[in-house]
PDB file of C-alpha atoms in Angstrom:
ATOM      1  CA  UNK A1116       0.102  -0.482   0.252  1.00 73.00           C
ATOM      2  CA  UNK A1117       2.760   2.258   0.982  1.00 74.00           C
ATOM      3  CA  UNK A1118       4.298   2.165  -3.364  1.00 76.00           C
ATOM      4  CA  UNK A1119       0.393   2.812  -4.232  1.00 84.00           C
ATOM      5  CA  UNK A1120       1.101   6.740  -1.529  1.00 87.00           C
ATOM      6  CA  UNK A1121       4.336   7.126  -2.895  1.00 84.00           C
ATOM      7  CA  UNK A1122       2.706   7.219  -6.334  1.00 84.00           C
ATOM      8  CA  UNK A1123      -0.094   9.295  -5.105  1.00 91.00           C
ATOM      9  CA  UNK A1124       2.616  11.780  -3.811  1.00 91.00           C
ATOM     10  CA  UNK A1125       5.361  12.119  -6.588  1.00 85.00           C
ATOM     11  CA  UNK A1126       2.281  12.799  -9.105  1.00 92.00           C
ATOM     12  CA  UNK A1127       0.320  15.198  -6.511  1.00 95.00           C
ATOM     13  CA  UNK A1128       4.406  17.572  -5.783  1.00 92.00           C
ATOM     14  CA  UNK A1129       4.996  16.773  -9.525  1.00 91.00           C
ATOM     15  CA  UNK A1130       1.212  19.273 -10.908  1.00 95.00           C
ATOM     16  CA  UNK A1131       1.976  21.529  -7.561  1.00 96.00           C
ATOM     17  CA  UNK A1132       5.845  22.383  -9.009  1.00 94.00           C
ATOM     18  CA  UNK A1133       3.197  23.502 -12.332  1.00 94.00           C
ATOM     19  CA  UNK A1134       1.309  25.734  -9.972  1.00 96.00           C
ATOM     20  CA  UNK A1135       3.729  27.352  -7.769  1.00 95.00           C
ATOM     21  CA  UNK A1136       5.557  28.396 -10.726  1.00 93.00           C
ATOM     22  CA  UNK A1137       3.024  30.028 -11.907  1.00 93.00           C
ATOM     23  CA  UNK A1138       2.305  31.535  -9.487  1.00 93.00           C
ATOM     24  CA  UNK A1139       5.783  32.876  -8.660  1.00 92.00           C
ATOM     25  CA  UNK A1140       6.281  36.232  -9.808  1.00 88.00           C
ATOM     26  CA  UNK A1141       9.956  37.286 -10.156  1.00 83.00           C
ATOM     27  CA  UNK A1142       8.478  41.840  -9.508  1.00 86.00           C
ATOM     28  CA  UNK A1143       6.922  40.434  -6.030  1.00 91.00           C
ATOM     29  CA  UNK A1144       9.720  40.213  -3.002  1.00 90.00           C
ATOM     30  CA  UNK A1145       6.880  38.611  -1.507  1.00 94.00           C
ATOM     31  CA  UNK A1146       5.834  36.506  -3.733  1.00 94.00           C
ATOM     32  CA  UNK A1147       7.048  32.981  -1.830  1.00 94.00           C
ATOM     33  CA  UNK A1148       4.985  33.749   1.663  1.00 96.00           C
ATOM     34  CA  UNK A1149       1.873  34.573  -0.823  1.00 96.00           C
ATOM     35  CA  UNK A1150       2.396  31.021  -1.817  1.00 96.00           C
ATOM     36  CA  UNK A1151       2.904  29.842   1.822  1.00 97.00           C
ATOM     37  CA  UNK A1152       0.274  31.859   3.358  1.00 97.00           C
ATOM     38  CA  UNK A1153      -1.934  29.738   0.797  1.00 97.00           C
ATOM     39  CA  UNK A1154      -0.711  26.077   1.344  1.00 97.00           C
ATOM     40  CA  UNK A1155      -1.097  26.743   5.452  1.00 97.00           C
ATOM     41  CA  UNK A1156      -4.263  27.726   5.015  1.00 97.00           C
ATOM     42  CA  UNK A1157      -5.348  25.274   2.725  1.00 97.00           C
ATOM     43  CA  UNK A1158      -3.160  22.514   4.389  1.00 96.00           C
ATOM     44  CA  UNK A1159      -5.102  24.043   7.592  1.00 97.00           C
ATOM     45  CA  UNK A1160      -8.121  23.292   6.724  1.00 97.00           C
ATOM     46  CA  UNK A1161      -7.587  20.108   5.820  1.00 95.00           C
ATOM     47  CA  UNK A1162      -5.813  19.005   8.973  1.00 96.00           C
ATOM     48  CA  UNK A1163      -9.302  20.037  10.216  1.00 96.00           C
ATOM     49  CA  UNK A1164     -11.225  17.828   7.192  1.00 95.00           C
ATOM     50  CA  UNK A1165      -9.092  15.084   8.585  1.00 93.00           C
ATOM     51  CA  UNK A1166      -9.930  15.125  12.361  1.00 94.00           C
ATOM     52  CA  UNK A1167     -13.743  15.659  12.595  1.00 92.00           C
ATOM     53  CA  UNK A1168     -13.774  12.671   9.868  1.00 91.00           C
ATOM     54  CA  UNK A1169     -12.171  10.544  11.183  1.00 89.00           C
ATOM     55  CA  UNK A1170     -12.901  11.670  14.424  1.00 91.00           C
ATOM     56  CA  UNK A1171      -9.869  11.661  15.734  1.00 89.00           C
ATOM     57  CA  UNK A1172      -8.173  13.698  19.158  1.00 89.00           C
ATOM     58  CA  UNK A1173      -5.131  14.768  18.160  1.00 92.00           C
ATOM     59  CA  UNK A1174      -2.874  16.249  20.881  1.00 94.00           C
ATOM     60  CA  UNK A1175      -0.941  19.735  20.525  1.00 94.00           C
ATOM     61  CA  UNK A1176       2.191  19.152  21.901  1.00 95.00           C
ATOM     62  CA  UNK A1177       2.332  16.695  19.268  1.00 95.00           C
ATOM     63  CA  UNK A1178       2.580  19.369  16.665  1.00 96.00           C
ATOM     64  CA  UNK A1179       6.376  20.555  19.700  1.00 96.00           C
ATOM     65  CA  UNK A1180       7.408  16.530  19.130  1.00 95.00           C
ATOM     66  CA  UNK A1181       7.545  16.995  15.570  1.00 96.00           C
ATOM     67  CA  UNK A1182       8.285  20.645  15.028  1.00 96.00           C
ATOM     68  CA  UNK A1183      12.209  19.603  14.150  1.00 94.00           C
ATOM     69  CA  UNK A1184      10.670  17.835  10.870  1.00 95.00           C
ATOM     70  CA  UNK A1185       8.116  20.549  10.306  1.00 96.00           C
ATOM     71  CA  UNK A1186      10.475  22.855  10.518  1.00 97.00           C
ATOM     72  CA  UNK A1187      13.309  21.935   7.910  1.00 96.00           C
ATOM     73  CA  UNK A1188      10.698  20.629   5.285  1.00 95.00           C
ATOM     74  CA  UNK A1189       8.439  24.539   5.039  1.00 97.00           C
ATOM     75  CA  UNK A1190      12.399  26.005   5.613  1.00 97.00           C
ATOM     76  CA  UNK A1191      13.077  24.432   2.337  1.00 96.00           C
ATOM     77  CA  UNK A1192       9.417  24.368   0.503  1.00 96.00           C
ATOM     78  CA  UNK A1193      10.522  28.819   1.515  1.00 97.00           C
ATOM     79  CA  UNK A1194      13.263  28.924  -0.133  1.00 95.00           C
ATOM     80  CA  UNK A1195      12.166  27.010  -2.493  1.00 94.00           C
ATOM     81  CA  UNK A1196       8.497  28.872  -3.628  1.00 95.00           C
ATOM     82  CA  UNK A1197      11.243  32.218  -2.855  1.00 93.00           C
ATOM     83  CA  UNK A1198      14.337  30.507  -6.289  1.00 91.00           C
ATOM     84  CA  UNK A1199      11.237  29.980  -8.428  1.00 90.00           C
ATOM     85  CA  UNK A1200      10.876  33.692  -8.987  1.00 88.00           C
ATOM     86  CA  UNK A1201      14.444  33.327 -10.646  1.00 85.00           C
ATOM     87  CA  UNK A1202      14.679  30.011 -12.062  1.00 85.00           C
ATOM     88  CA  UNK A1203      13.241  27.371 -14.445  1.00 84.00           C
ATOM     89  CA  UNK A1204      10.722  24.897 -13.069  1.00 85.00           C
ATOM     90  CA  UNK A1205      12.397  22.457 -15.578  1.00 85.00           C
ATOM     91  CA  UNK A1206      15.990  23.341 -13.755  1.00 87.00           C
ATOM     92  CA  UNK A1207      14.892  23.711 -10.406  1.00 87.00           C
ATOM     93  CA  UNK A1208      12.676  20.856  -9.943  1.00 85.00           C
ATOM     94  CA  UNK A1209      15.519  18.080 -10.434  1.00 85.00           C
ATOM     95  CA  UNK A1210      17.932  20.101  -8.237  1.00 85.00           C
ATOM     96  CA  UNK A1211      15.812  19.630  -5.724  1.00 86.00           C
ATOM     97  CA  UNK A1212      14.236  16.726  -5.719  1.00 75.00           C
ATOM     98  CA  UNK A1213      18.174  15.065  -5.934  1.00 78.00           C
ATOM     99  CA  UNK A1214      17.796  15.647  -2.147  1.00 79.00           C
ATOM    100  CA  UNK A1215      16.363  11.960  -2.100  1.00 68.00           C
ATOM    101  CA  UNK A1216      19.817  11.117  -2.991  1.00 70.00           C
ATOM    102  CA  UNK A1217      21.027  12.571  -0.180  1.00 76.00           C
ATOM    103  CA  UNK A1218      18.321  11.726   1.735  1.00 74.00           C
ATOM    104  CA  UNK A1219      18.612   7.835   0.983  1.00 68.00           C
ATOM    105  CA  UNK A1220      22.562   7.665   0.940  1.00 69.00           C
ATOM    106  CA  UNK A1221      22.555   9.439   4.007  1.00 75.00           C
ATOM    107  CA  UNK A1222      19.457   6.681   5.731  1.00 70.00           C
ATOM    108  CA  UNK A1223      21.999   3.799   4.534  1.00 70.00           C
ATOM    109  CA  UNK A1224      24.878   5.455   6.956  1.00 73.00           C
ATOM    110  CA  UNK A1225      22.518   6.148   9.835  1.00 74.00           C
ATOM    111  CA  UNK A1226      21.249   2.825   9.706  1.00 69.00           C
ATOM    112  CA  UNK A1227      23.756   0.326   8.428  1.00 68.00           C
ATOM    113  CA  UNK A1228      22.983  -1.901   4.476  1.00 63.00           C
ATOM    114  CA  UNK A1229      24.953  -2.367   2.532  1.00 67.00           C
ATOM    115  CA  UNK A1230      25.809   0.216  -0.533  1.00 64.00           C
ATOM    116  CA  UNK A1231      26.240  -1.459  -3.604  1.00 77.00           C
ATOM    117  CA  UNK A1232      27.267   0.130  -6.949  1.00 84.00           C
ATOM    118  CA  UNK A1233      23.848   1.363  -7.992  1.00 83.00           C
ATOM    119  CA  UNK A1234      24.183   3.306  -5.124  1.00 74.00           C
ATOM    120  CA  UNK A1235      27.053   4.520  -5.616  1.00 78.00           C
ATOM    121  CA  UNK A1236      25.771   4.583  -9.446  1.00 86.00           C
ATOM    122  CA  UNK A1237      23.087   7.042  -8.523  1.00 80.00           C
ATOM    123  CA  UNK A1238      25.469   9.451  -6.229  1.00 76.00           C
ATOM    124  CA  UNK A1239      27.446   9.856  -9.199  1.00 81.00           C
ATOM    125  CA  UNK A1240      24.937  10.765 -11.395  1.00 86.00           C
ATOM    126  CA  UNK A1241      23.200  13.125  -9.282  1.00 79.00           C
ATOM    127  CA  UNK A1242      25.780  14.970  -7.425  1.00 76.00           C
ATOM    128  CA  UNK A1243      27.581  15.241 -11.362  1.00 83.00           C
ATOM    129  CA  UNK A1244      24.485  16.450 -13.181  1.00 83.00           C
ATOM    130  CA  UNK A1245      23.759  19.702 -10.019  1.00 78.00           C
ATOM    131  CA  UNK A1246      27.463  20.037 -10.438  1.00 78.00           C
ATOM    132  CA  UNK A1247      27.295  20.332 -14.405  1.00 84.00           C
ATOM    133  CA  UNK A1248      23.633  22.218 -14.327  1.00 83.00           C
ATOM    134  CA  UNK A1249      25.886  24.990 -11.314  1.00 75.00           C
ATOM    135  CA  UNK A1250      28.122  25.028 -13.496  1.00 80.00           C
ATOM    136  CA  UNK A1251      26.155  26.053 -17.309  1.00 83.00           C
ATOM    137  CA  UNK A1252      24.506  28.813 -15.053  1.00 76.00           C
ATOM    138  CA  UNK A1253      26.693  30.273 -14.355  1.00 73.00           C
ATOM    139  CA  UNK A1254      28.820  30.177 -17.905  1.00 80.00           C
ATOM    140  CA  UNK A1255      25.040  31.623 -19.129  1.00 78.00           C
ATOM    141  CA  UNK A1256      24.882  34.570 -16.465  1.00 70.00           C
ATOM    142  CA  UNK A1257      28.237  35.559 -17.754  1.00 71.00           C
ATOM    143  CA  UNK A1258      27.163  35.480 -21.087  1.00 76.00           C
ATOM    144  CA  UNK A1259      24.322  37.077 -20.244  1.00 66.00           C
ATOM    145  CA  UNK A1260      25.686  40.170 -17.978  1.00 64.00           C
ATOM    146  CA  UNK A1261      28.211  40.627 -21.293  1.00 68.00           C
ATOM    147  CA  UNK A1262      25.426  41.070 -23.844  1.00 70.00           C
ATOM    148  CA  UNK A1263      24.734  44.021 -25.576  1.00 56.00           C
ATOM    149  CA  UNK A1264      21.112  43.626 -24.883  1.00 58.00           C
ATOM    150  CA  UNK A1265      18.892  45.741 -22.982  1.00 55.00           C
ATOM    151  CA  UNK A1266      16.622  43.083 -21.337  1.00 62.00           C
ATOM    152  CA  UNK A1267      18.449  40.745 -18.793  1.00 60.00           C
ATOM    153  CA  UNK A1268      16.507  37.908 -17.130  1.00 65.00           C
ATOM    154  CA  UNK A1269      16.322  38.660 -13.557  1.00 68.00           C
ATOM    155  CA  UNK A1270      17.844  34.985 -13.424  1.00 60.00           C
ATOM    156  CA  UNK A1271      20.751  36.346 -14.435  1.00 54.00           C
ATOM    157  CA  UNK A1272      21.325  39.423 -12.029  1.00 58.00           C
ATOM    158  CA  UNK A1273      21.409  37.260  -9.334  1.00 62.00           C
ATOM    159  CA  UNK A1274      23.897  35.626 -10.967  1.00 61.00           C
ATOM    160  CA  UNK A1275      24.868  32.267  -9.481  1.00 64.00           C
ATOM    161  CA  UNK A1276      22.537  32.434  -6.356  1.00 74.00           C
ATOM    162  CA  UNK A1277      18.974  31.146  -8.738  1.00 77.00           C
ATOM    163  CA  UNK A1278      21.015  28.268  -9.526  1.00 79.00           C
ATOM    164  CA  UNK A1279      21.948  27.843  -5.619  1.00 86.00           C
ATOM    165  CA  UNK A1280      18.289  28.111  -4.355  1.00 89.00           C
ATOM    166  CA  UNK A1281      17.290  24.323  -5.458  1.00 89.00           C
ATOM    167  CA  UNK A1282      20.802  22.813  -4.211  1.00 88.00           C
ATOM    168  CA  UNK A1283      19.624  24.459  -1.158  1.00 92.00           C
ATOM    169  CA  UNK A1284      15.985  23.499  -0.251  1.00 92.00           C
ATOM    170  CA  UNK A1285      17.801  19.786  -1.964  1.00 89.00           C
ATOM    171  CA  UNK A1286      20.097  19.719   1.308  1.00 90.00           C
ATOM    172  CA  UNK A1287      17.437  21.254   3.478  1.00 94.00           C
ATOM    173  CA  UNK A1288      14.955  18.810   2.669  1.00 90.00           C
ATOM    174  CA  UNK A1289      16.883  15.881   2.643  1.00 89.00           C
ATOM    175  CA  UNK A1290      17.915  17.465   6.808  1.00 92.00           C
ATOM    176  CA  UNK A1291      13.658  16.802   7.099  1.00 91.00           C
ATOM    177  CA  UNK A1292      13.437  13.642   5.121  1.00 84.00           C
ATOM    178  CA  UNK A1293      16.052  12.193   7.349  1.00 86.00           C
ATOM    179  CA  UNK A1294      14.549  13.551  10.268  1.00 88.00           C
ATOM    180  CA  UNK A1295      10.218  11.975   8.820  1.00 85.00           C
ATOM    181  CA  UNK A1296      12.488   8.968   8.178  1.00 79.00           C
ATOM    182  CA  UNK A1297      13.399   8.206  11.836  1.00 83.00           C
ATOM    183  CA  UNK A1298      10.228   9.326  13.813  1.00 88.00           C
ATOM    184  CA  UNK A1299       7.772   7.513  10.965  1.00 81.00           C
ATOM    185  CA  UNK A1300       9.575   4.659  10.399  1.00 72.00           C
ATOM    186  CA  UNK A1301      13.258   3.571  11.873  1.00 70.00           C
ATOM    187  CA  UNK A1302      12.392   4.684  15.677  1.00 76.00           C
ATOM    188  CA  UNK A1303       8.096   5.031  15.388  1.00 81.00           C
ATOM    189  CA  UNK A1304       8.214   8.856  17.409  1.00 88.00           C
ATOM    190  CA  UNK A1305       4.742   9.346  16.350  1.00 91.00           C
ATOM    191  CA  UNK A1306       2.225   7.835  14.519  1.00 89.00           C
ATOM    192  CA  UNK A1307       1.333   8.559  10.895  1.00 86.00           C
ATOM    193  CA  UNK A1308      -2.013  10.620  11.832  1.00 90.00           C
ATOM    194  CA  UNK A1309      -0.304  12.417  14.559  1.00 93.00           C
ATOM    195  CA  UNK A1310       2.498  13.933  12.398  1.00 92.00           C
ATOM    196  CA  UNK A1311       0.134  14.471   9.710  1.00 91.00           C
ATOM    197  CA  UNK A1312      -1.940  16.734  12.117  1.00 95.00           C
ATOM    198  CA  UNK A1313       1.232  18.310  13.785  1.00 96.00           C
ATOM    199  CA  UNK A1314       3.042  19.055  10.504  1.00 95.00           C
ATOM    200  CA  UNK A1315      -0.292  20.872   8.800  1.00 96.00           C
ATOM    201  CA  UNK A1316      -0.923  22.622  11.801  1.00 97.00           C
ATOM    202  CA  UNK A1317       2.347  23.744  11.860  1.00 98.00           C
ATOM    203  CA  UNK A1318       2.128  25.353   8.294  1.00 97.00           C
ATOM    204  CA  UNK A1319      -1.199  26.649   9.484  1.00 98.00           C
ATOM    205  CA  UNK A1320       0.170  28.710  12.000  1.00 98.00           C
ATOM    206  CA  UNK A1321       3.257  30.083   9.679  1.00 98.00           C
ATOM    207  CA  UNK A1322      -0.132  31.382   7.261  1.00 97.00           C
ATOM    208  CA  UNK A1323      -1.331  33.595  10.016  1.00 97.00           C
ATOM    209  CA  UNK A1324       1.774  34.285  11.479  1.00 97.00           C
ATOM    210  CA  UNK A1325       3.336  35.261   7.915  1.00 97.00           C
ATOM    211  CA  UNK A1326      -0.309  36.725   6.968  1.00 96.00           C
ATOM    212  CA  UNK A1327      -0.677  39.212   9.392  1.00 95.00           C
ATOM    213  CA  UNK A1328       3.485  40.431   8.911  1.00 96.00           C
ATOM    214  CA  UNK A1329       2.325  41.017   5.572  1.00 95.00           C
ATOM    215  CA  UNK A1330      -1.104  42.806   6.037  1.00 93.00           C
ATOM    216  CA  UNK A1331      -0.312  45.246   9.283  1.00 92.00           C
ATOM    217  CA  UNK A1332       3.732  45.357   8.999  1.00 93.00           C
ATOM    218  CA  UNK A1333       3.817  45.447   5.237  1.00 92.00           C
ATOM    219  CA  UNK A1334       1.048  46.642   3.430  1.00 90.00           C
ATOM    220  CA  UNK A1335       0.730  44.363   1.982  1.00 90.00           C
ATOM    221  CA  UNK A1336      -2.998  43.295   0.244  1.00 83.00           C
ATOM    222  CA  UNK A1337      -4.224  38.927  -0.306  1.00 85.00           C
ATOM    223  CA  UNK A1338      -7.137  37.936  -2.072  1.00 86.00           C
ATOM    224  CA  UNK A1339      -7.326  34.814  -0.326  1.00 89.00           C
ATOM    225  CA  UNK A1340     -10.359  33.934  -2.310  1.00 86.00           C
ATOM    226  CA  UNK A1341      -8.544  35.483  -5.724  1.00 88.00           C
ATOM    227  CA  UNK A1342      -5.829  33.026  -6.224  1.00 93.00           C
ATOM    228  CA  UNK A1343      -6.682  30.498  -7.558  1.00 94.00           C
ATOM    229  CA  UNK A1344      -3.227  29.307  -9.230  1.00 95.00           C
ATOM    230  CA  UNK A1345      -1.269  28.862  -5.936  1.00 96.00           C
ATOM    231  CA  UNK A1346      -5.005  27.537  -4.660  1.00 96.00           C
ATOM    232  CA  UNK A1347      -4.102  24.819  -7.215  1.00 96.00           C
ATOM    233  CA  UNK A1348      -0.691  24.769  -5.793  1.00 96.00           C
ATOM    234  CA  UNK A1349      -1.694  24.376  -2.521  1.00 96.00           C
ATOM    235  CA  UNK A1350      -3.946  21.598  -3.075  1.00 97.00           C
ATOM    236  CA  UNK A1351      -1.500  19.268  -4.422  1.00 96.00           C
ATOM    237  CA  UNK A1352       0.686  19.882  -1.952  1.00 94.00           C
ATOM    238  CA  UNK A1353      -1.944  19.082   1.006  1.00 94.00           C
ATOM    239  CA  UNK A1354      -2.996  15.532  -1.636  1.00 94.00           C
ATOM    240  CA  UNK A1355       0.884  14.765  -1.933  1.00 92.00           C
ATOM    241  CA  UNK A1356       1.754  15.306   1.532  1.00 87.00           C
ATOM    242  CA  UNK A1357      -1.538  13.351   3.365  1.00 88.00           C
ATOM    243  CA  UNK A1358      -0.025  10.357   0.858  1.00 89.00           C
ATOM    244  CA  UNK A1359       3.221  11.461   1.978  1.00 82.00           C
ATOM    245  CA  UNK A1360       3.266  10.920   5.533  1.00 79.00           C
ATOM    246  CA  UNK A1361       2.011   6.446   4.908  1.00 80.00           C
ATOM    247  CA  UNK A1362       4.202   5.976   2.392  1.00 82.00           C
ATOM    248  CA  UNK A1363       7.210   7.289   4.287  1.00 73.00           C
ATOM    249  CA  UNK A1364       5.526   5.168   6.976  1.00 73.00           C
ATOM    250  CA  UNK A1365       5.873   2.161   4.904  1.00 70.00           C
ATOM    251  CA  UNK A1366       9.660   2.435   4.079  1.00 66.00           C
ATOM    252  CA  UNK A1367      11.259   5.700   4.127  1.00 64.00           C
ATOM    253  CA  UNK A1368      15.049   4.279   2.011  1.00 62.00           C
ATOM    254  CA  UNK A1369      12.769   3.402  -0.767  1.00 64.00           C
ATOM    255  CA  UNK A1370      10.028   5.757  -1.082  1.00 70.00           C
ATOM    256  CA  UNK A1371      12.366   8.939  -0.515  1.00 63.00           C
ATOM    257  CA  UNK A1372      14.293   8.528  -3.552  1.00 61.00           C
ATOM    258  CA  UNK A1373      11.703   7.048  -5.433  1.00 68.00           C
ATOM    259  CA  UNK A1374       8.715  10.746  -5.020  1.00 73.00           C
ATOM    260  CA  UNK A1375      12.031  12.499  -5.525  1.00 66.00           C
ATOM    261  CA  UNK A1376      11.535  11.165  -9.266  1.00 68.00           C
ATOM    262  CA  UNK A1377       8.002  13.543  -9.330  1.00 81.00           C
ATOM    263  CA  UNK A1378      10.573  16.350 -11.233  1.00 78.00           C
ATOM    264  CA  UNK A1379       9.933  13.925 -13.705  1.00 78.00           C
ATOM    265  CA  UNK A1380       6.592  14.871 -13.996  1.00 83.00           C
ATOM    266  CA  UNK A1381       7.016  19.065 -13.191  1.00 86.00           C
ATOM    267  CA  UNK A1382       9.603  18.658 -16.380  1.00 83.00           C
ATOM    268  CA  UNK A1383       7.354  17.332 -18.892  1.00 83.00           C
ATOM    269  CA  UNK A1384       4.454  19.290 -17.970  1.00 89.00           C
ATOM    270  CA  UNK A1385       6.269  22.958 -17.468  1.00 89.00           C
ATOM    271  CA  UNK A1386       7.632  22.068 -21.314  1.00 84.00           C
ATOM    272  CA  UNK A1387       3.746  21.588 -21.873  1.00 89.00           C
ATOM    273  CA  UNK A1388       2.470  24.481 -19.921  1.00 90.00           C
ATOM    274  CA  UNK A1389       4.987  26.547 -19.785  1.00 90.00           C
ATOM    275  CA  UNK A1390       6.926  26.477 -22.701  1.00 87.00           C
ATOM    276  CA  UNK A1391      10.212  26.176 -21.218  1.00 85.00           C
ATOM    277  CA  UNK A1392      12.773  26.457 -23.730  1.00 79.00           C
ATOM    278  CA  UNK A1393      16.474  24.864 -22.618  1.00 80.00           C
ATOM    279  CA  UNK A1394      19.618  24.226 -24.348  1.00 85.00           C
ATOM    280  CA  UNK A1395      20.821  20.506 -25.508  1.00 90.00           C
ATOM    281  CA  UNK A1396      23.381  20.480 -22.283  1.00 90.00           C
ATOM    282  CA  UNK A1397      20.415  21.216 -20.015  1.00 87.00           C
ATOM    283  CA  UNK A1398      18.193  18.162 -21.106  1.00 88.00           C
ATOM    284  CA  UNK A1399      21.267  16.210 -21.486  1.00 92.00           C
ATOM    285  CA  UNK A1400      22.436  16.696 -17.326  1.00 89.00           C
ATOM    286  CA  UNK A1401      19.124  17.229 -16.017  1.00 87.00           C
ATOM    287  CA  UNK A1402      18.428  13.565 -17.528  1.00 90.00           C
ATOM    288  CA  UNK A1403      21.542  12.920 -16.403  1.00 89.00           C
ATOM    289  CA  UNK A1404      20.275  13.937 -12.473  1.00 83.00           C
ATOM    290  CA  UNK A1405      16.418  12.354 -12.434  1.00 83.00           C
ATOM    291  CA  UNK A1406      18.718   8.394 -14.075  1.00 87.00           C
ATOM    292  CA  UNK A1407      20.671   8.985 -10.833  1.00 82.00           C
ATOM    293  CA  UNK A1408      17.173   9.254  -8.903  1.00 76.00           C
ATOM    294  CA  UNK A1409      15.926   6.276 -10.677  1.00 77.00           C
ATOM    295  CA  UNK A1410      19.036   4.472 -10.117  1.00 81.00           C
ATOM    296  CA  UNK A1411      18.805   5.422  -6.375  1.00 71.00           C
ATOM    297  CA  UNK A1412      15.186   3.789  -6.833  1.00 67.00           C
ATOM    298  CA  UNK A1413      15.327   0.589  -8.212  1.00 70.00           C
ATOM    299  CA  UNK A1414      18.473  -0.596  -6.232  1.00 67.00           C
ATOM    300  CA  UNK A1415      16.724   0.294  -3.017  1.00 58.00           C
ATOM    301  CA  UNK A1416      13.997  -2.124  -4.316  1.00 58.00           C
TER     302      UNK A1416
END
């Protein structure tokens, strides 16, 4: 059953990435916070409905107990939302999802299992692909800045930092996923339902605090009911999170790299709906990253 949940998360998060990108605005410095607010509100609503439908009694202390996991997940996602203002989804998603490779290897080290040739090959492919993308983006940035064209893509104005966003996301998300694997699978410190509710209520708290910050301190307007793109992103994000908790509790070592392959869904959708155009070098390096992720996933099976 955990495998079905993993597939649902894979599809849901791939679609969510598409709407995250559509909802990002490089001209709005609060764009990532507004996205986070929508995610928090939808997750909070889902948590309340989930509790009522299943008749679950929730212990607020679970929010504190699960906070180390929630903190790293939410932080990584906010970094991801911020970075999408400056980089194509086709590049960002595969790099971000190299976190699955980091997680799988870390869990193998923490809970000793034999490191196979496939494991090593997967690490090399993912690491090499990510480094290659960073180098390529740096070269394109240099070329753009030397160009006499009046318009320069916003992502090249901030330089190598554009590709740095998804790399930072990958590292932080990996820390959160490792903690999640320990909490839900290895040590069973918290139940799946409690973890899901704790995470979603933490998101809700973040959304409320962020909304107050924007509305009263920054005088920013956010009309919740007029945010269809961010709202859809939040819905698919929540659906993926619901399935993810149950997938991780079943088999965290295999689930992490498997779900990380949702970048394939994101890349295909970005090509179809966002009309993103990349160079052959980009596609080769992206393919290398995704193959490395797939190798790690199959190796753990």
